[in-house]
Amino acid sequence: MKLLFAGAFALTASLSFAQVVEPTDSTQVQQGNEDVTLGETLIVGKGVIDVSENRKTPVASTVISREQILDKGVGNVEFPDLLKNSPSVYVADQASGFGDSKLYMRGFDQSNTAFLLNGQPMNAMDNGSVFWSNWQSVSDIANVIDAQRGLGSSKLAISSIGGTVNIITKATDKKEGGFVRYFAGNDSYQKQTVGYNTGMKGKWGASFVFDNWSAHRSYAQGTGGKGQSYFVSVGYKPNENHTFNFMIFGAPQEHDQNFSKPMDSKRDKNGVVTTPGYDITGRKGNSNYGFYNGKAMSARTNYYHKPVANLNWDWKINDKMNLSTVVYASAGTGGSVGNAGNGIGYTPGGGYTSNGEINWGNIYANNQTLTNGVTDGYRNGTALVSSVNNHFWYGAVSNFTYDTKKGFTFNAGTDIRFYTGEHYQQLNDLLGARARTDVRNVNVNRPAGYEVTKTFSSNPWSSIFNKAKHSERIGFDNSERINYQGIFGQAEYSNERFSAFFQGALSWQEYEKYDNWNYTAETAAAQGIKFKNGKAYSGERTKIGYNLKAGASLNINTENSVFVNVGKYSRQPYLNNIFVRNTVKYVDDIPVRNEILQSIEGGYRYKTRTLKVNVNAYYTQWDNRSMTYNGQDFTDANGLKHTNVRFIATNLSEVHKGIEADFDAKITHSWSLTGYTSFGDWKYKGGFNYQVQDTDTQALLPGYENNKGTLNAYVGNAAQFTFGMGTRVNVTRDWSFDTNFNYYSRIYENVILDDAAKADIAGEQYKNVAIRPYATVDLGMSYKFKFTNSQSLRFRGNINNLMNSQYISRKDNYGYYWGNGRTWNASVTYNF
């Protein structure tokens, strides 16, 4: 009933607004009601930014304009939420904390969707992940977002299994001007932003944006955060044939986190809570934080600073030939704070209060009773440690275009990347103890009882220079190197009625790993492991991958067109999947092969001045997939119980198929209506191999070195049915309302390999169940006071989840994620 009421409200609101609209001159329609094309917004980087508009043969895509970004994606809103009003897109985990949301496209997660910033890859090279907390405020500098579902138009050999999202930033504006903005939101969120464009002064110009934000929580308790961001763009145009643009962007931040929880708390035999559930925390509760001496304190804090810089050069060689190149670099420092020791839930006297918050007072008191004040990082005391992930990454993409002016266009280019990363743990807070020593995961090069006492802040600025030396690290200490070289080419023919293309890419990826922790020169030699520069060394291994795509489109007439695209990818596995965790050993017992993707998609387009309709269908098969999953309390073939284990699955197969539709209708000059729907059928298919590893000893468990299983469950985490409608009404030239209704169903819980393996051993078929469907309504309003032609004051307000719907967005192997309830934000911007 509540879902029907929410949908009825959204439709009624749009109709009511439309009835009070004043007549508007068609020559004065604002940008929000115009066709926004990517070509109008780009100044540099056209050759390396593969937007959907650049290729004549279409792809399934959604384009988000600058105005839409500023209205709905700035402030206390996660970047993925900008894409949620699109078919086959699902966003979850917003209640985890600032920047912790996850985006799924056609059922594939972020590690299998390619994200590009001005042509620069954003996905981590070691595991493909994207952490939006590292990209806070990217919405402030985005001019256009081009989200391509499926095969996409990118010519690079990238991980675009689910799709490709191009984020195209502000370049150096031709017009001088600036703005000052103040933003406020629920739970004391505040953000201050200032931006200025010098305009092109002769051959030079520059743009700047700086901001600062903070909040005591995002929505759930214990999710406070703060940060800054900076953006500088400098343009140089010496003549009509050359354009240069240098950009640097960074967003240092730190935020506390909220994780999934079971519905019911877990207790020991004495009734003491070991794992709090929602039954005692409530839906907004957070078992990662509590209070000590009246001050809020979290056991889970993410902090990071990842500045990126790129230099774009566009060279118009002549009327037929162009060369576009981007050179880029990124240096990331930071990590995530977590607890290490006997476990908060196993603290003598109880580690949690009656409402599921951490009992920090009791933890401090127990640490002060430790022998010599030393916590051993296992069953004796508790400390907060940072798992550090630093990296340096640089590369270049170059694309040469030759347009014959007779229908044929040819592209050729190269994509090179060089990546180094280091991973270790360092102390963050001893919580009243004097020192830390390791009794498991021991550094074999240290004497027994080796103590570490120095702690390091989780401030993202201090993490740049204040890092633990090798002698001050705990837990583990390793590094890796990944080199990637790729070449690509494309040929396309087009005329007024017909277009066809063929694209191919070939890439080489080299892996290396070093370990400073688990090996001496003698033990490495005994295991046949190389020793290089005082470190255990995996040796170099190279894998070759490729992309092949082809497609064609037919314009039936000026209004109707159809297209079809096919593709096959052979993608090299991520580094994290080819090494046994915390070692330099390659996974050779079950060879990790290239992942194979085969896909076919087709679509229909109807386009007039007032109505656009898109219908797409797709079929994608993904083979040789690798996946790891943590589990607990597993018994091996010898009857021995292992507290912490990891399931390593290889050769998994998935099939994703579905249909999508969306429309954009301009009912009048002042009233627009949009809508979308999608139905997917995403399942795992057939057999797979798996191993079980003890994460304390890194050993493979007896009887589970190379097992085979069968999995025919649904792909979890994302909604396999979506439906939504939206409307925007310009009441006057300066006053507008907009609302969106979104409905999600067929959301299956994440496949838990632990349960799947146990079911297979017992001869049973594993099934994952669906989460309850839900719907949300969002409402927005804008008003602008215009003082002069160059000065104005603009107000914007948003209420998200207006009806305060209570829903579960996702379930993983640890529990459930409740979604955000009602949230709001409001801003005032002075433009000059």
Tab-separated table of C-alpha atoms in Angstrom, residues 74 88 103 329:
chain	number	residue	atom	x	y	z
A	74	VAL	CA	26.224	17.714	-5.086
A	88	SER	CA	19.421	-1.692	-15.036
A	103	LEU	CA	26.795	0.928	-7.954
A	329	ALA	CA	49.402	10.301	-12.759
